[in-house]
Short mmCIF file of C-alpha atoms and ligand atoms in Angstrom, two decimals:
data_model
loop_
_atom_site.label_atom_id
_atom_site.label_comp_id
_atom_site.label_asym_id
_atom_site.label_seq_id
_atom_site.Cartn_x
_atom_site.Cartn_y
_atom_site.Cartn_z
CA UNK A 260 -4.05 -1.41 -27.24
CA UNK A 261 -5.71 -1.86 -23.11
CA UNK A 262 -5.06 -1.21 -20.11
CA UNK A 263 -1.69 -1.26 -18.61
CA UNK A 264 -1.57 -2.17 -14.93
CA UNK A 265 0.94 -1.68 -12.34
CA UNK A 266 0.92 -4.17 -9.29
CA UNK A 267 2.48 -4.03 -5.89
CA UNK A 268 4.79 -7.27 -5.40
CA UNK A 269 5.11 -9.48 -2.46
CA UNK A 270 1.68 -9.80 -0.19
CA UNK A 271 -0.44 -7.72 -2.37
CA UNK A 272 0.75 -9.15 -5.42
CA UNK A 273 0.00 -12.99 -4.24
CA UNK A 274 -3.87 -11.42 -3.20
CA UNK A 275 -5.01 -9.71 -6.09
CA UNK A 276 -4.22 -12.38 -8.93
CA UNK A 277 -6.98 -14.55 -8.01
CA UNK A 278 -8.98 -11.21 -7.92
CA UNK A 279 -7.81 -10.41 -11.22
CA UNK A 280 -8.24 -13.71 -12.63
CA UNK A 281 -11.82 -13.78 -11.60
CA UNK A 282 -11.88 -10.70 -13.76
CA UNK A 283 -10.74 -11.95 -16.51
CA UNK A 284 -6.96 -11.09 -16.60
CA UNK A 285 -4.59 -14.28 -16.45
CA UNK A 286 -1.06 -13.38 -16.85
CA UNK A 287 0.05 -15.66 -20.01
CA UNK A 288 3.50 -16.83 -17.91
CA UNK A 289 3.31 -17.80 -14.51
CA UNK A 290 4.32 -14.53 -12.51
CA UNK A 291 5.48 -15.82 -9.47
CA UNK A 292 8.19 -18.37 -10.94
CA UNK A 293 9.27 -16.34 -14.04
CA UNK A 294 12.26 -13.60 -13.59
CA UNK A 295 10.00 -10.96 -16.08
CA UNK A 296 8.64 -7.82 -14.54
CA UNK A 297 6.04 -6.98 -17.78
CA UNK A 298 4.14 -9.61 -18.52
CA UNK A 299 1.37 -9.90 -21.14
CA UNK A 300 -2.37 -10.64 -19.87
CA UNK A 301 -6.18 -12.03 -20.81
CA UNK A 302 -8.07 -9.13 -22.24
CA UNK A 303 -5.38 -7.55 -23.37
CA UNK A 304 -4.21 -5.96 -20.69
CA UNK A 305 -0.28 -5.35 -19.41
CA UNK A 306 0.83 -6.09 -15.97
CA UNK A 307 3.47 -4.55 -14.56
CA UNK A 308 5.35 -5.58 -11.39
CA UNK A 309 7.04 -3.32 -9.28
CA UNK A 310 7.77 -2.58 -6.00
CA UNK A 311 4.39 -1.18 -3.82
CA UNK A 312 6.05 2.69 -3.16
CA UNK A 313 6.95 2.77 -7.32
CA UNK A 314 3.31 2.07 -8.28
CA UNK A 315 2.00 5.69 -7.75
CA UNK A 316 4.94 6.98 -9.48
CA UNK A 317 3.95 4.43 -12.68
CA UNK A 318 0.61 5.51 -12.16
CA UNK A 319 1.08 9.67 -11.92
CA UNK A 320 3.30 9.76 -15.02
CA UNK A 321 1.36 7.26 -16.96
CA UNK A 322 3.55 4.39 -17.78
CA UNK A 323 0.60 2.63 -16.06
CA UNK A 324 -2.90 3.82 -16.59
CA UNK A 325 -3.87 2.10 -13.80
CA UNK A 326 -2.09 0.65 -10.39
CA UNK A 327 -2.64 -1.57 -7.45
CA UNK A 328 -1.26 -1.10 -4.32
CA UNK A 329 -2.00 -0.32 -0.38
CA UNK A 330 -3.77 2.63 0.97
CA UNK A 331 -0.37 2.75 3.18
CA UNK A 332 1.75 3.39 0.18
CA UNK A 333 -1.42 6.13 -1.01
CA UNK A 334 -0.64 7.73 1.50
CA UNK A 335 3.20 7.73 2.48
CA UNK A 336 2.35 8.92 -1.45
CA UNK A 337 1.87 12.16 0.41
CA UNK A 338 -1.05 15.05 -0.57
CA UNK A 339 0.32 16.02 -4.32
CA UNK A 340 -0.46 12.82 -5.62
CA UNK A 341 -1.90 13.57 -8.96
CA UNK A 342 -4.18 10.01 -9.86
CA UNK A 343 -7.42 9.23 -8.42
CA UNK A 344 -8.43 6.77 -6.30
CA UNK A 345 -11.20 4.71 -7.48
CA UNK A 346 -11.66 1.18 -5.44
CA UNK A 347 -10.85 -0.42 -2.59
CA UNK A 348 -10.16 -4.06 -3.56
CA UNK A 349 -11.11 -5.05 0.23
CA UNK A 350 -8.05 -7.47 0.25
CA UNK A 351 -4.81 -6.70 2.41
CA UNK A 352 -6.52 -5.65 5.34
CA UNK A 353 -4.06 -3.81 7.84
CA UNK A 354 -3.65 -1.23 10.19
CA UNK A 355 -0.76 1.37 10.57
CA UNK A 356 -0.30 1.80 14.21
CA UNK A 357 1.60 3.30 16.68
CA UNK A 358 3.63 0.27 18.71
CA UNK A 359 5.50 0.78 22.22
CA UNK A 360 7.48 -1.79 24.08
CA UNK A 361 5.04 -3.48 26.43
CA UNK A 362 4.09 -1.19 29.35
CA UNK A 363 6.95 2.10 28.22
CA UNK A 364 5.38 5.48 28.85
CA UNK A 365 5.40 7.26 25.30
CA UNK A 366 3.72 10.22 26.60
CA UNK A 367 5.86 12.51 28.35
CA UNK A 368 9.04 13.90 27.05
CA UNK A 369 10.72 13.36 23.78
CA UNK A 370 9.70 10.70 21.31
CA UNK A 371 11.72 9.12 18.68
CA UNK A 372 9.32 7.46 16.00
CA UNK A 373 10.94 4.67 13.67
CA UNK A 374 9.34 3.91 10.46
CA UNK A 375 8.91 3.28 6.98
CA UNK A 376 6.23 5.19 6.89
CA UNK A 377 8.23 9.08 7.19
CA UNK A 378 5.40 11.18 6.13
CA UNK A 379 2.26 9.34 7.73
CA UNK A 380 3.90 9.21 10.88
CA UNK A 381 5.04 13.36 10.85
CA UNK A 382 1.81 14.17 10.06
CA UNK A 383 0.01 11.76 12.83
CA UNK A 384 1.94 14.19 15.38
CA UNK A 385 1.56 17.11 13.57
CA UNK A 386 -2.23 16.44 13.99
CA UNK A 387 -1.35 15.53 17.61
CA UNK A 388 0.54 19.26 18.08
CA UNK A 389 3.52 16.97 19.32
CA UNK A 390 6.97 17.84 18.23
CA UNK A 391 8.76 14.31 17.81
CA UNK A 392 12.20 13.46 15.91
CA UNK A 393 10.98 10.74 13.32
CA UNK A 394 13.78 8.33 12.02
CA UNK A 395 13.14 7.00 8.53
CA UNK A 396 14.45 2.97 8.44
CA UNK A 397 13.44 0.33 5.25
CA UNK A 398 13.08 -2.71 6.96
CA UNK A 399 12.83 -4.44 10.66
CA UNK A 400 11.67 -2.17 11.65
CA UNK A 401 10.37 -3.76 15.16
CA UNK A 402 13.40 -4.65 16.56
CA UNK A 403 14.80 -0.07 16.58
CA UNK A 404 12.83 -0.11 19.83
CA UNK A 405 14.78 -2.93 21.58
CA UNK A 406 17.88 -2.00 20.02
CA UNK A 407 17.60 1.34 21.88
CA UNK A 408 16.98 3.31 18.00
CA UNK A 409 13.54 4.65 18.93
CA UNK A 410 11.29 4.71 22.12
CA UNK A 411 8.19 3.72 19.02
CA UNK A 412 7.13 2.71 15.56
CA UNK A 413 4.71 3.34 12.98
CA UNK A 414 4.24 0.24 11.19
CA UNK A 415 1.67 -1.92 9.90
CA UNK A 416 0.24 -4.62 11.85
CA UNK A 417 -2.02 -7.53 10.68
CA UNK A 418 -2.30 -10.47 13.56
CA UNK A 419 0.17 -8.16 16.03
CA UNK A 420 2.23 -11.67 15.80
CA UNK A 421 5.51 -9.91 14.28
CA UNK A 422 5.17 -7.02 17.46
CA UNK A 423 4.45 -9.57 20.71
CA UNK A 424 7.84 -11.44 19.28
CA UNK A 425 9.21 -8.44 19.47
CA UNK A 426 8.07 -7.51 23.06
CA UNK A 427 5.98 -4.60 21.49
CA UNK A 428 2.14 -3.58 21.60
CA UNK A 429 -0.43 -1.44 19.56
CA UNK A 430 -0.96 1.75 21.11
CA UNK A 431 -2.82 3.75 18.69
CA UNK A 432 -4.49 2.94 15.52
CA UNK A 433 -3.23 5.66 13.12
CA UNK A 434 -5.73 4.48 10.18
CA UNK A 435 -7.33 1.18 8.17
CA UNK A 436 -5.38 -0.44 5.40
CA UNK A 437 -6.27 -1.88 2.20
CA UNK A 438 -5.66 -2.35 -1.65
CA UNK A 439 -6.83 0.41 -3.42
CA UNK A 440 -7.07 0.55 -7.49
CA UNK A 441 -5.94 3.89 -8.96
CA UNK A 442 -5.96 5.56 -12.03
CA UNK A 443 -3.75 8.25 -13.79
CA UNK A 444 -5.49 11.12 -14.29
CA UNK A 445 -5.02 11.55 -18.77
CA UNK A 446 -6.54 7.57 -18.50
CA UNK A 447 -9.65 8.28 -16.74
CA UNK A 448 -10.43 10.26 -19.39
CA UNK A 449 -8.89 9.49 -22.56
CA UNK A 450 -8.94 5.90 -21.44
CA UNK A 451 -12.46 6.13 -19.91
CA UNK A 452 -14.31 3.38 -21.28
CA UNK A 453 -11.54 0.34 -20.81
CA UNK A 454 -10.64 2.12 -16.94
CA UNK A 455 -14.48 1.94 -16.50
CA UNK A 456 -14.77 -1.54 -18.08
CA UNK A 457 -12.29 -2.52 -15.79
CA UNK A 458 -13.20 -1.07 -12.42
CA UNK A 459 -16.39 -2.82 -13.10
CA UNK A 460 -14.65 -5.75 -13.33
CA UNK A 461 -13.08 -5.67 -10.16
CA UNK A 462 -15.89 -4.48 -8.66
CA UNK A 463 -17.86 -7.28 -9.36
CA UNK A 464 -15.33 -9.24 -7.92
CA UNK A 465 -15.03 -7.66 -5.28
CA UNK A 466 -16.42 -8.63 -1.48
CA UNK A 467 -19.46 -6.02 -0.85
CA UNK A 468 -19.17 -3.65 1.42
CA UNK A 469 -14.93 -2.85 0.89
P1 AMP B 962 1.74 -9.20 11.82
O1 AMP B 962 2.83 -10.25 12.45
O2 AMP B 962 0.51 -10.40 11.33
O3 AMP B 962 1.13 -8.19 12.50
O4 AMP B 962 2.31 -8.68 10.46
C1 AMP B 962 3.51 -7.56 10.32
C2 AMP B 962 4.28 -7.46 9.07
O5 AMP B 962 3.72 -7.98 8.03
C3 AMP B 962 4.14 -5.95 8.89
O6 AMP B 962 5.59 -6.16 9.17
C4 AMP B 962 4.30 -5.37 7.69
O7 AMP B 962 5.23 -5.30 7.12
C5 AMP B 962 3.70 -7.11 6.92
N1 AMP B 962 2.38 -6.59 6.38
C6 AMP B 962 1.79 -6.67 6.95
N2 AMP B 962 -0.21 -6.89 6.74
C7 AMP B 962 0.55 -7.00 5.43
C8 AMP B 962 -0.27 -6.22 4.51
N3 AMP B 962 -1.81 -6.14 4.02
N4 AMP B 962 0.22 -5.51 3.03
C9 AMP B 962 1.46 -5.38 3.35
N5 AMP B 962 2.33 -5.79 4.80
C10 AMP B 962 1.69 -6.03 5.49
#
């Protein structure tokens, strides 16, 4: 039996499918048009497509031997994460930022922080020794300052277009993000050869320096 790979649907999936194809792993059905979520692939691999935040869960529990998701998701999953991070795939590059309305004073007084990345935001402000109120949101984070829900946001920024369109600007860079390969602890030991083959195949098609 070959490996099961948990894949982050959406933008990361779109960017990682060509990479997987170059590594000899291609789903036998069209992953974009199919309503299926589990796919057999060339090389005997099995692909499961899911929300990014579920990828670490599937890998930690060993339902998937390996997973592909963003560093943002891995950081948000937390310090207790029980899996190995084996490879930076060099795709899905972006950054986690604090953003605020253009020109706003965010250095004094109480601060309300809207974000999907509650744990990342808490540890960022803990690190700064600043007490803030973190407001969890599931989406459309950029409208939180506009609507008066929050003073700043912690969110993923790529081109910065979304921020600009909502009257926001980048203030603090928390961390650079890219897509990572994570490996279940047991699989890393009991299926070492298969895991190593996959890591080497992906490393070979990943841009150098990533
Ligand atoms: P942009 O307008 O290019 O700065 O893109 C910002 C939005 O795109 C954010 O709200 C993110 O949710 C999303 N985004 C950008 N890059 C990525 C990425 N590499 N992975 C996941 N989401 C991203």
